[in-house]
Structures are given as C-alpha cells and as structure tokens.
mmCIF file of N, CA and C in Angstrom:
data_model
loop_
_atom_site.group_PDB
_atom_site.id
_atom_site.type_symbol
_atom_site.label_atom_id
_atom_site.label_comp_id
_atom_site.label_asym_id
_atom_site.label_seq_id
_atom_site.Cartn_x
_atom_site.Cartn_y
_atom_site.Cartn_z
ATOM 1 N N MET A 1 -2.857 -12.913 -0.291
ATOM 2 C CA MET A 1 -3.197 -11.421 -0.842
ATOM 3 C C MET A 1 -3.761 -10.694 -0.631
ATOM 4 N N HIS A 2 -3.665 -9.505 -0.244
ATOM 5 C CA HIS A 2 -4.837 -9.032 0.157
ATOM 6 C C HIS A 2 -5.527 -8.377 -0.849
ATOM 7 N N GLN A 3 -6.421 -7.783 -0.850
ATOM 8 C CA GLN A 3 -7.282 -6.727 -1.636
ATOM 9 C C GLN A 3 -8.363 -6.248 -1.083
ATOM 10 N N ILE A 4 -8.606 -4.418 -1.853
ATOM 11 C CA ILE A 4 -9.280 -4.283 -1.255
ATOM 12 C C ILE A 4 -10.475 -3.386 -2.688
ATOM 13 N N SER A 5 -11.524 -2.832 -2.919
ATOM 14 C CA SER A 5 -11.796 -2.248 -3.771
ATOM 15 C C SER A 5 -11.708 -0.445 -3.278
ATOM 16 N N VAL A 6 -11.421 0.409 -4.666
ATOM 17 C CA VAL A 6 -11.814 1.803 -4.528
ATOM 18 C C VAL A 6 -12.163 1.965 -5.477
ATOM 19 N N ARG A 7 -13.099 3.279 -5.669
ATOM 20 C CA ARG A 7 -13.585 4.304 -6.406
ATOM 21 C C ARG A 7 -12.896 5.509 -6.909
ATOM 22 N N VAL A 8 -12.769 5.702 -8.254
ATOM 23 C CA VAL A 8 -12.169 6.619 -8.385
ATOM 24 C C VAL A 8 -12.763 8.043 -8.621
ATOM 25 N N TYR A 9 -13.145 8.801 -7.201
ATOM 26 C CA TYR A 9 -13.331 10.159 -7.430
ATOM 27 C C TYR A 9 -12.527 10.977 -8.591
ATOM 28 N N TYR A 10 -13.276 12.128 -8.095
ATOM 29 C CA TYR A 10 -13.355 13.459 -9.677
ATOM 30 C C TYR A 10 -12.036 13.903 -8.840
ATOM 31 N N GLU A 11 -11.971 13.776 -7.613
ATOM 32 C CA GLU A 11 -10.424 14.625 -6.866
ATOM 33 C C GLU A 11 -9.228 14.337 -6.590
ATOM 34 N N ASP A 12 -9.429 12.472 -7.731
ATOM 35 C CA ASP A 12 -8.230 11.958 -7.673
ATOM 36 C C ASP A 12 -8.032 12.494 -9.378
ATOM 37 N N THR A 13 -8.381 12.593 -10.250
ATOM 38 C CA THR A 13 -7.632 12.847 -11.196
ATOM 39 C C THR A 13 -7.262 14.396 -11.854
ATOM 40 N N ASP A 14 -6.475 14.712 -13.024
ATOM 41 C CA ASP A 14 -6.070 15.861 -13.614
ATOM 42 C C ASP A 14 -7.179 15.969 -14.086
ATOM 43 N N PHE A 15 -6.380 17.459 -14.512
ATOM 44 C CA PHE A 15 -7.376 18.145 -16.021
ATOM 45 C C PHE A 15 -8.520 17.145 -17.053
ATOM 46 N N GLY A 16 -7.753 15.945 -17.023
ATOM 47 C CA GLY A 16 -8.521 15.244 -18.326
ATOM 48 C C GLY A 16 -9.001 14.110 -17.854
ATOM 49 N N GLY A 17 -9.564 14.043 -16.065
ATOM 50 C CA GLY A 17 -10.160 13.165 -16.186
ATOM 51 C C GLY A 17 -9.167 11.393 -15.903
ATOM 52 N N VAL A 18 -7.984 11.504 -15.815
ATOM 53 C CA VAL A 18 -6.972 10.581 -15.242
ATOM 54 C C VAL A 18 -6.303 10.428 -13.995
ATOM 55 N N VAL A 19 -6.389 9.875 -13.648
ATOM 56 C CA VAL A 19 -5.938 9.674 -12.369
ATOM 57 C C VAL A 19 -4.497 10.540 -12.456
ATOM 58 N N TYR A 20 -4.077 11.256 -11.176
ATOM 59 C CA TYR A 20 -3.186 11.819 -11.172
ATOM 60 C C TYR A 20 -1.620 11.324 -10.371
ATOM 61 N N TYR A 21 -0.986 11.062 -10.921
ATOM 62 C CA TYR A 21 0.317 9.829 -10.970
ATOM 63 C C TYR A 21 0.326 9.762 -8.891
ATOM 64 N N ALA A 22 0.783 10.922 -7.975
ATOM 65 C CA ALA A 22 0.795 10.343 -6.901
ATOM 66 C C ALA A 22 -0.691 10.341 -6.087
ATOM 67 N N ASN A 23 -1.597 10.160 -6.813
ATOM 68 C CA ASN A 23 -2.509 9.265 -6.315
ATOM 69 C C ASN A 23 -3.232 7.872 -6.229
ATOM 70 N N TYR A 24 -2.382 7.286 -7.095
ATOM 71 C CA TYR A 24 -2.211 6.254 -6.992
ATOM 72 C C TYR A 24 -1.501 5.831 -5.860
ATOM 73 N N LEU A 25 -0.551 6.268 -5.295
ATOM 74 C CA LEU A 25 0.167 6.016 -3.985
ATOM 75 C C LEU A 25 -0.752 5.873 -2.350
ATOM 76 N N LYS A 26 -1.579 6.865 -2.738
ATOM 77 C CA LYS A 26 -2.845 6.822 -1.834
ATOM 78 C C LYS A 26 -3.714 5.708 -1.754
ATOM 79 N N PHE A 27 -3.712 5.095 -3.233
ATOM 80 C CA PHE A 27 -4.426 3.755 -3.299
ATOM 81 C C PHE A 27 -3.803 2.767 -2.908
ATOM 82 N N LEU A 28 -3.025 2.583 -3.116
ATOM 83 C CA LEU A 28 -1.743 1.738 -2.119
ATOM 84 C C LEU A 28 -1.650 1.771 -0.701
ATOM 85 N N GLU A 29 -1.468 2.721 -0.226
ATOM 86 C CA GLU A 29 -1.975 3.035 1.415
ATOM 87 C C GLU A 29 -2.826 2.347 1.871
ATOM 88 N N ARG A 30 -4.399 2.630 1.493
ATOM 89 C CA ARG A 30 -5.406 2.424 1.686
ATOM 90 C C ARG A 30 -5.254 0.926 1.353
ATOM 91 N N GLY A 31 -4.555 0.259 0.436
ATOM 92 C CA GLY A 31 -3.966 -1.597 0.467
ATOM 93 C C GLY A 31 -3.549 -1.889 1.634
ATOM 94 N N ARG A 32 -2.230 -1.251 2.045
ATOM 95 C CA ARG A 32 -1.402 -1.671 3.199
ATOM 96 C C ARG A 32 -2.365 -1.803 4.659
ATOM 97 N N THR A 33 -2.594 -0.134 4.385
ATOM 98 C CA THR A 33 -3.243 -0.322 6.053
ATOM 99 C C THR A 33 -4.294 -1.318 5.703
ATOM 100 N N GLU A 34 -5.424 -1.482 5.030
ATOM 101 C CA GLU A 34 -6.362 -2.610 5.430
ATOM 102 C C GLU A 34 -5.740 -4.352 5.662
ATOM 103 N N ALA A 35 -5.424 -3.967 4.683
ATOM 104 C CA ALA A 35 -3.999 -5.457 4.953
ATOM 105 C C ALA A 35 -3.782 -6.107 6.665
ATOM 106 N N LEU A 36 -2.913 -5.103 6.988
ATOM 107 C CA LEU A 36 -2.241 -4.555 8.109
ATOM 108 C C LEU A 36 -3.291 -5.400 8.992
ATOM 109 N N ARG A 37 -4.587 -4.359 9.067
ATOM 110 C CA ARG A 37 -5.984 -4.411 9.817
ATOM 111 C C ARG A 37 -6.400 -5.612 9.659
ATOM 112 N N ASP A 38 -6.578 -6.054 8.759
ATOM 113 C CA ASP A 38 -7.331 -7.839 8.415
ATOM 114 C C ASP A 38 -6.663 -8.683 9.360
ATOM 115 N N LEU A 39 -4.972 -8.504 8.985
ATOM 116 C CA LEU A 39 -3.860 -9.947 9.926
ATOM 117 C C LEU A 39 -4.146 -8.949 11.232
ATOM 118 N N GLY A 40 -5.117 -8.536 11.992
ATOM 119 C CA GLY A 40 -5.482 -8.434 12.934
ATOM 120 C C GLY A 40 -3.924 -7.649 14.267
ATOM 121 N N VAL A 41 -3.090 -6.127 12.583
ATOM 122 C CA VAL A 41 -2.080 -5.460 13.193
ATOM 123 C C VAL A 41 -2.468 -4.511 13.177
ATOM 124 N N ASP A 42 -3.119 -4.166 15.162
ATOM 125 C CA ASP A 42 -3.685 -2.805 15.856
ATOM 126 C C ASP A 42 -2.165 -1.827 15.335
ATOM 127 N N GLN A 43 -2.459 -0.785 14.323
ATOM 128 C CA GLN A 43 -1.543 0.277 14.261
ATOM 129 C C GLN A 43 -1.265 1.322 15.693
ATOM 130 N N ILE A 44 -2.349 1.814 15.795
ATOM 131 C CA ILE A 44 -2.748 2.653 17.064
ATOM 132 C C ILE A 44 -1.811 1.782 18.415
ATOM 133 N N ALA A 45 -2.430 0.638 18.625
ATOM 134 C CA ALA A 45 -1.517 -0.600 19.679
ATOM 135 C C ALA A 45 -0.397 0.143 19.461
ATOM 136 N N LEU A 46 0.467 -0.060 17.989
ATOM 137 C CA LEU A 46 1.498 -0.642 18.013
ATOM 138 C C LEU A 46 2.359 0.588 18.429
ATOM 139 N N LYS A 47 1.391 1.862 17.710
ATOM 140 C CA LYS A 47 2.062 3.474 18.127
ATOM 141 C C LYS A 47 2.589 3.826 20.000
ATOM 142 N N GLU A 48 1.205 3.246 20.276
ATOM 143 C CA GLU A 48 1.807 3.535 21.708
ATOM 144 C C GLU A 48 2.448 2.548 22.521
ATOM 145 N N ALA A 49 2.914 1.428 21.652
ATOM 146 C CA ALA A 49 4.017 1.115 22.451
ATOM 147 C C ALA A 49 5.559 1.109 22.423
ATOM 148 N N GLY A 50 5.301 2.386 20.817
ATOM 149 C CA GLY A 50 6.100 2.645 20.507
ATOM 150 C C GLY A 50 7.166 2.448 19.341
ATOM 151 N N THR A 51 5.947 1.963 18.810
ATOM 152 C CA THR A 51 6.465 1.996 16.744
ATOM 153 C C THR A 51 5.218 1.978 16.059
ATOM 154 N N VAL A 52 5.814 3.001 14.745
ATOM 155 C CA VAL A 52 5.193 3.368 13.988
ATOM 156 C C VAL A 52 6.149 2.662 12.655
ATOM 157 N N PHE A 53 5.453 2.731 11.810
ATOM 158 C CA PHE A 53 5.658 2.127 9.935
ATOM 159 C C PHE A 53 6.067 3.574 9.368
ATOM 160 N N VAL A 54 7.038 3.461 8.312
ATOM 161 C CA VAL A 54 7.573 4.163 7.440
ATOM 162 C C VAL A 54 7.746 3.827 5.933
ATOM 163 N N VAL A 55 7.286 4.541 4.869
ATOM 164 C CA VAL A 55 7.889 3.975 3.772
ATOM 165 C C VAL A 55 9.293 4.287 3.482
ATOM 166 N N ARG A 56 9.817 3.736 3.225
ATOM 167 C CA ARG A 56 12.060 3.428 2.750
ATOM 168 C C ARG A 56 12.202 4.043 1.201
ATOM 169 N N ARG A 57 11.292 2.932 0.799
ATOM 170 C CA ARG A 57 11.030 2.869 -0.549
ATOM 171 C C ARG A 57 10.323 2.580 -1.382
ATOM 172 N N VAL A 58 9.858 3.563 -2.856
ATOM 173 C CA VAL A 58 9.224 3.134 -3.454
ATOM 174 C C VAL A 58 9.606 2.967 -4.702
ATOM 175 N N GLU A 59 9.127 1.560 -5.585
ATOM 176 C CA GLU A 59 8.959 1.557 -6.802
ATOM 177 C C GLU A 59 7.779 1.412 -7.740
ATOM 178 N N ALA A 60 7.756 1.350 -8.073
ATOM 179 C CA ALA A 60 6.312 2.052 -9.351
ATOM 180 C C ALA A 60 6.426 2.173 -10.913
ATOM 181 N N ASP A 61 5.485 1.084 -11.929
ATOM 182 C CA ASP A 61 5.234 0.732 -13.142
ATOM 183 C C ASP A 61 4.227 1.736 -13.529
ATOM 184 N N TYR A 62 4.136 2.414 -13.786
ATOM 185 C CA TYR A 62 2.362 3.483 -14.200
ATOM 186 C C TYR A 62 2.466 2.110 -15.446
ATOM 187 N N ILE A 63 1.142 1.600 -15.956
ATOM 188 C CA ILE A 63 0.794 0.583 -17.276
ATOM 189 C C ILE A 63 0.267 1.312 -17.973
ATOM 190 N N ALA A 64 -0.907 1.872 -17.722
ATOM 191 C CA ALA A 64 -1.689 1.806 -18.032
ATOM 192 C C ALA A 64 -2.682 2.870 -16.720
ATOM 193 N N PRO A 65 -3.600 3.878 -17.243
ATOM 194 C CA PRO A 65 -3.943 5.108 -16.839
ATOM 195 C C PRO A 65 -5.545 4.453 -16.101
ATOM 196 N N ALA A 66 -5.817 4.456 -15.179
ATOM 197 C CA ALA A 66 -7.065 4.821 -14.344
ATOM 198 C C ALA A 66 -8.177 6.184 -14.578
ATOM 199 N N ARG A 67 -9.460 5.408 -14.339
ATOM 200 C CA ARG A 67 -9.719 6.984 -14.845
ATOM 201 C C ARG A 67 -11.308 7.322 -13.863
ATOM 202 N N PHE A 68 -11.839 8.352 -14.146
ATOM 203 C CA PHE A 68 -13.054 8.668 -13.701
ATOM 204 C C PHE A 68 -13.861 8.307 -13.081
ATOM 205 N N ASP A 69 -14.464 7.497 -11.985
ATOM 206 C CA ASP A 69 -15.787 6.518 -11.814
ATOM 207 C C ASP A 69 -15.165 4.689 -12.035
ATOM 208 N N ASP A 70 -14.188 5.248 -12.427
ATOM 209 C CA ASP A 70 -13.044 3.360 -12.070
ATOM 210 C C ASP A 70 -13.896 3.189 -10.742
ATOM 211 N N VAL A 71 -13.879 1.198 -11.221
ATOM 212 C CA VAL A 71 -13.457 0.679 -9.691
ATOM 213 C C VAL A 71 -12.445 0.132 -9.685
ATOM 214 N N LEU A 72 -11.206 0.349 -8.891
ATOM 215 C CA LEU A 72 -9.899 -0.494 -8.749
ATOM 216 C C LEU A 72 -9.990 -1.519 -8.028
ATOM 217 N N VAL A 73 -9.488 -2.391 -7.907
ATOM 218 C CA VAL A 73 -8.792 -3.811 -7.454
ATOM 219 C C VAL A 73 -7.161 -3.562 -6.650
ATOM 220 N N VAL A 74 -7.172 -3.352 -5.371
ATOM 221 C CA VAL A 74 -5.576 -2.928 -4.359
ATOM 222 C C VAL A 74 -5.047 -4.450 -4.327
ATOM 223 N N GLU A 75 -4.497 -4.810 -5.231
ATOM 224 C CA GLU A 75 -3.494 -6.327 -4.832
ATOM 225 C C GLU A 75 -2.730 -5.845 -3.667
ATOM 226 N N THR A 76 -2.440 -6.638 -2.532
ATOM 227 C CA THR A 76 -1.338 -6.613 -1.154
ATOM 228 C C THR A 76 -0.825 -7.944 -0.683
ATOM 229 N N ARG A 77 0.582 -7.885 -1.158
ATOM 230 C CA ARG A 77 1.184 -8.795 -0.093
ATOM 231 C C ARG A 77 1.954 -8.711 0.193
ATOM 232 N N ALA A 78 3.007 -10.149 0.646
ATOM 233 C CA ALA A 78 4.154 -9.346 1.326
ATOM 234 C C ALA A 78 5.332 -9.791 0.199
ATOM 235 N N ASP A 79 6.065 -9.631 -0.441
ATOM 236 C CA ASP A 79 6.823 -10.063 -0.691
ATOM 237 C C ASP A 79 7.909 -10.527 -0.504
ATOM 238 N N TRP A 80 8.733 -9.463 0.784
ATOM 239 C CA TRP A 80 9.686 -10.493 1.928
ATOM 240 C C TRP A 80 9.496 -9.718 3.507
ATOM 241 N N VAL A 81 10.404 -10.435 4.230
ATOM 242 C CA VAL A 81 10.058 -9.684 5.563
ATOM 243 C C VAL A 81 11.157 -10.037 6.269
ATOM 244 N N LYS A 82 11.154 -8.317 6.473
ATOM 245 C CA LYS A 82 13.186 -8.755 7.479
ATOM 246 C C LYS A 82 12.773 -8.912 8.990
ATOM 247 N N GLY A 83 13.579 -8.861 9.677
ATOM 248 C CA GLY A 83 14.361 -8.269 11.050
ATOM 249 C C GLY A 83 12.972 -6.981 11.292
ATOM 250 N N ALA A 84 13.899 -5.921 10.718
ATOM 251 C CA ALA A 84 13.013 -4.015 10.749
ATOM 252 C C ALA A 84 12.029 -3.881 9.540
ATOM 253 N N SER A 85 11.870 -4.953 8.391
ATOM 254 C CA SER A 85 11.781 -3.729 7.521
ATOM 255 C C SER A 85 10.521 -5.154 6.853
ATOM 256 N N ALA A 86 10.257 -4.539 6.135
ATOM 257 C CA ALA A 86 9.175 -5.424 4.866
ATOM 258 C C ALA A 86 9.407 -4.811 3.414
ATOM 259 N N CYS A 87 8.886 -5.361 2.718
ATOM 260 C CA CYS A 87 8.283 -5.384 1.006
ATOM 261 C C CYS A 87 7.111 -5.524 1.098
ATOM 262 N N MET A 88 5.952 -4.918 0.219
ATOM 263 C CA MET A 88 4.995 -5.376 -0.049
ATOM 264 C C MET A 88 4.858 -5.538 -1.681
ATOM 265 N N ALA A 89 4.499 -6.216 -2.297
ATOM 266 C CA ALA A 89 3.915 -6.053 -3.602
ATOM 267 C C ALA A 89 3.051 -5.594 -3.872
ATOM 268 N N GLN A 90 2.713 -4.781 -4.264
ATOM 269 C CA GLN A 90 0.693 -3.979 -4.442
ATOM 270 C C GLN A 90 0.630 -3.878 -6.619
ATOM 271 N N ARG A 91 -0.578 -3.996 -6.494
ATOM 272 C CA ARG A 91 -0.964 -4.068 -8.022
ATOM 273 C C ARG A 91 -2.429 -3.293 -7.724
ATOM 274 N N ILE A 92 -2.622 -2.607 -8.846
ATOM 275 C CA ILE A 92 -3.899 -2.133 -8.956
ATOM 276 C C ILE A 92 -4.516 -2.550 -10.333
ATOM 277 N N LEU A 93 -5.992 -3.132 -10.674
ATOM 278 C CA LEU A 93 -5.870 -3.125 -11.635
ATOM 279 C C LEU A 93 -7.346 -2.569 -11.827
ATOM 280 N N ARG A 94 -8.069 -2.414 -12.590
ATOM 281 C CA ARG A 94 -9.118 -2.427 -13.471
ATOM 282 C C ARG A 94 -10.044 -3.483 -14.561
ATOM 283 N N ASP A 95 -10.715 -4.224 -13.944
ATOM 284 C CA ASP A 95 -11.284 -5.540 -14.689
ATOM 285 C C ASP A 95 -10.249 -6.213 -15.024
ATOM 286 N N GLY A 96 -9.590 -6.850 -13.594
ATOM 287 C CA GLY A 96 -7.970 -8.102 -14.180
ATOM 288 C C GLY A 96 -7.048 -6.801 -15.283
ATOM 289 N N HIS A 97 -6.887 -6.499 -15.417
ATOM 290 C CA HIS A 97 -6.271 -5.551 -16.119
ATOM 291 C C HIS A 97 -4.934 -4.838 -15.029
ATOM 292 N N VAL A 98 -3.645 -5.256 -15.206
ATOM 293 C CA VAL A 98 -3.207 -4.014 -14.597
ATOM 294 C C VAL A 98 -2.778 -2.680 -15.213
ATOM 295 N N LEU A 99 -2.766 -2.027 -13.860
ATOM 296 C CA LEU A 99 -2.958 -0.675 -13.680
ATOM 297 C C LEU A 99 -1.446 -0.180 -13.616
ATOM 298 N N LEU A 100 -1.028 -0.243 -11.884
ATOM 299 C CA LEU A 100 0.059 -0.062 -12.079
ATOM 300 C C LEU A 100 0.338 -1.355 -10.929
ATOM 301 N N ASP A 101 2.074 -1.142 -11.413
ATOM 302 C CA ASP A 101 2.439 -2.624 -10.465
ATOM 303 C C ASP A 101 3.934 -1.611 -9.250
ATOM 304 N N ALA A 102 3.778 -2.028 -8.233
ATOM 305 C CA ALA A 102 4.579 -1.675 -7.321
ATOM 306 C C ALA A 102 5.450 -2.466 -6.425
ATOM 307 N N LYS A 103 6.094 -2.134 -5.600
ATOM 308 C CA LYS A 103 7.177 -2.586 -4.307
ATOM 309 C C LYS A 103 7.416 -1.528 -4.083
ATOM 310 N N ILE A 104 7.138 -1.113 -2.424
ATOM 311 C CA ILE A 104 7.137 -0.477 -1.528
ATOM 312 C C ILE A 104 7.468 -1.114 -0.104
ATOM 313 N N THR A 105 8.449 -0.576 -0.106
ATOM 314 C CA THR A 105 9.002 -1.047 1.536
ATOM 315 C C THR A 105 8.764 -0.314 2.310
ATOM 316 N N ILE A 106 8.471 -0.493 3.811
ATOM 317 C CA ILE A 106 8.096 -0.261 4.800
ATOM 318 C C ILE A 106 9.673 -0.334 6.094
ATOM 319 N N ALA A 107 9.427 0.516 6.636
ATOM 320 C CA ALA A 107 10.695 0.009 8.010
ATOM 321 C C ALA A 107 9.850 0.468 8.976
ATOM 322 N N ALA A 108 10.167 -0.442 9.956
ATOM 323 C CA ALA A 108 9.677 -0.236 11.345
ATOM 324 C C ALA A 108 10.565 1.224 12.208
ATOM 325 N N MET A 109 9.882 2.392 12.395
ATOM 326 C CA MET A 109 10.702 2.872 13.621
ATOM 327 C C MET A 109 10.007 3.353 15.035
ATOM 328 N N THR A 110 11.208 3.990 15.932
ATOM 329 C CA THR A 110 10.841 4.624 17.073
ATOM 330 C C THR A 110 9.971 5.376 16.743
ATOM 331 N N LEU A 111 9.459 6.368 17.570
ATOM 332 C CA LEU A 111 8.767 7.798 17.625
ATOM 333 C C LEU A 111 9.806 8.595 17.844
ATOM 334 N N GLU A 112 11.131 8.241 17.797
ATOM 335 C CA GLU A 112 12.118 9.144 17.896
ATOM 336 C C GLU A 112 12.894 9.203 16.623
ATOM 337 N N GLY A 113 12.215 8.039 15.038
ATOM 338 C CA GLY A 113 12.882 7.776 14.310
ATOM 339 C C GLY A 113 13.956 7.732 13.668
ATOM 340 N N ARG A 114 14.090 6.287 15.074
ATOM 341 C CA ARG A 114 15.303 5.657 15.430
ATOM 342 C C ARG A 114 14.971 4.423 14.718
ATOM 343 N N PRO A 115 15.371 3.624 14.000
ATOM 344 C CA PRO A 115 15.329 2.248 13.476
ATOM 345 C C PRO A 115 14.935 1.080 14.864
ATOM 346 N N THR A 116 13.815 0.133 14.971
ATOM 347 C CA THR A 116 13.505 -0.451 15.647
ATOM 348 C C THR A 116 13.238 -2.223 14.630
ATOM 349 N N ARG A 117 13.435 -3.426 15.845
ATOM 350 C CA ARG A 117 12.962 -4.388 14.806
ATOM 351 C C ARG A 117 11.101 -4.369 15.367
ATOM 352 N N LEU A 118 10.536 -5.044 14.185
ATOM 353 C CA LEU A 118 9.195 -5.225 14.236
ATOM 354 C C LEU A 118 8.849 -6.152 15.068
ATOM 355 N N PRO A 119 7.901 -5.987 16.413
ATOM 356 C CA PRO A 119 7.080 -7.114 17.020
ATOM 357 C C PRO A 119 7.065 -8.235 16.404
ATOM 358 N N ALA A 120 7.799 -9.566 17.070
ATOM 359 C CA ALA A 120 7.420 -11.082 16.421
ATOM 360 C C ALA A 120 6.105 -11.373 15.761
ATOM 361 N N ASN A 121 5.318 -10.985 17.115
ATOM 362 C CA ASN A 121 3.881 -11.604 16.015
ATOM 363 C C ASN A 121 2.885 -10.513 14.870
ATOM 364 N N VAL A 122 4.057 -9.266 14.650
ATOM 365 C CA VAL A 122 4.015 -8.240 13.457
ATOM 366 C C VAL A 122 4.472 -9.611 12.289
ATOM 367 N N ARG A 123 6.113 -9.585 12.637
ATOM 368 C CA ARG A 123 6.658 -10.428 11.363
ATOM 369 C C ARG A 123 5.833 -11.292 11.008
ATOM 370 N N ALA A 124 5.667 -12.233 12.224
ATOM 371 C CA ALA A 124 4.968 -13.435 11.266
ATOM 372 C C ALA A 124 3.204 -13.320 10.798
ATOM 373 N N ARG A 125 2.755 -12.128 11.072
ATOM 374 C CA ARG A 125 1.641 -12.294 10.445
ATOM 375 C C ARG A 125 1.842 -12.170 9.334
ATOM 376 N N LEU A 126 2.553 -11.008 8.845
ATOM 377 C CA LEU A 126 3.557 -9.927 7.602
ATOM 378 C C LEU A 126 3.537 -11.327 6.877
ATOM 379 N N ALA A 127 4.722 -12.362 6.782
ATOM 380 C CA ALA A 127 5.616 -13.628 6.437
ATOM 381 C C ALA A 127 3.970 -13.938 6.111
ATOM 382 N N ALA A 128 2.671 -14.285 6.977
ATOM 383 C CA ALA A 128 1.767 -15.519 6.287
ATOM 384 C C ALA A 128 0.894 -14.778 4.994
ATOM 385 N N MET A 129 1.874 -13.623 4.745
ATOM 386 C CA MET A 129 0.960 -12.746 3.800
ATOM 387 C C MET A 129 1.177 -13.391 2.437
ATOM 388 N N GLY A 130 2.557 -13.231 2.471
ATOM 389 C CA GLY A 130 3.154 -13.234 1.708
ATOM 390 C C GLY A 130 2.696 -14.814 0.199
ATOM 391 N N GLY A 131 3.369 -14.345 -1.033
ATOM 392 C CA GLY A 131 2.780 -15.551 -1.994
ATOM 393 C C GLY A 131 1.362 -15.064 -2.544
ATOM 394 N N ASP A 132 1.308 -15.578 -3.368
ATOM 395 C CA ASP A 132 0.069 -15.555 -4.708
ATOM 396 C C ASP A 132 -1.224 -16.092 -3.832
#
C-alpha cells in the first residue's frame, strides 16, 4: 500500500470550510500518480510510447467531511489488475479515521483513444502493489 499526505487549503473548501466533494477526486488522483511514480512507472515515457491512463469508473463513499487545514492521508493499493485495466482501492483518512473510501478503475488507452494492453512491466508493478 502507498501513502501520501495532503493538506486541505482554503481553495479546496466550500463556503462552510468543508472540502468540496469533487476535490476529493483530486486528492485521489495525486495518490495514484505518486504511487505509480514510486513504483517506477514513468507516465511521460509511457505516453511517449503511445499509452496513457484514463479513469473509466469511480465509486466513492463519502463517510465524514474534511475541513480547511486538515492533514489527510491518501492510501492507494491495487485491488485487481487485468490486461488493459486495473482497479485502485483508495482511502482518505484524517487521524486514522476513514473519511472517504473509493475504487477507481483505470484503463490503458492509445493516444488515439483506443483500448490497449498495459505494458507487462507496468502490470507487474501494479500487481505488486496489491493487498494491505
């Protein structure tokens, strides 16, 4: 499992100082991006080779609100990995308490927008990130 910390800035919140629901997706994106980087997946090189990741599906359960100036932890792990897609299980926590639980399905696409297989080394690295 991979973890990063993010601080909630004023720009992340609504009028009441609570994180606006869509901004949680940005925190999750940062978690996935940093997890891939730490696994050694170079997304720029992958794109230059003709493959990019796209989000295909989002399932998110909002459990409790985050607020301005909170320090959150974004956890990311691979739930499953297939030939052309993977499901990333992610959670956002504050002080060990889960605020959001999500599953994000990502798919590999060509630059022309057609599905393609994940490179074998990327599939293996994602699979190694599974479990707790």
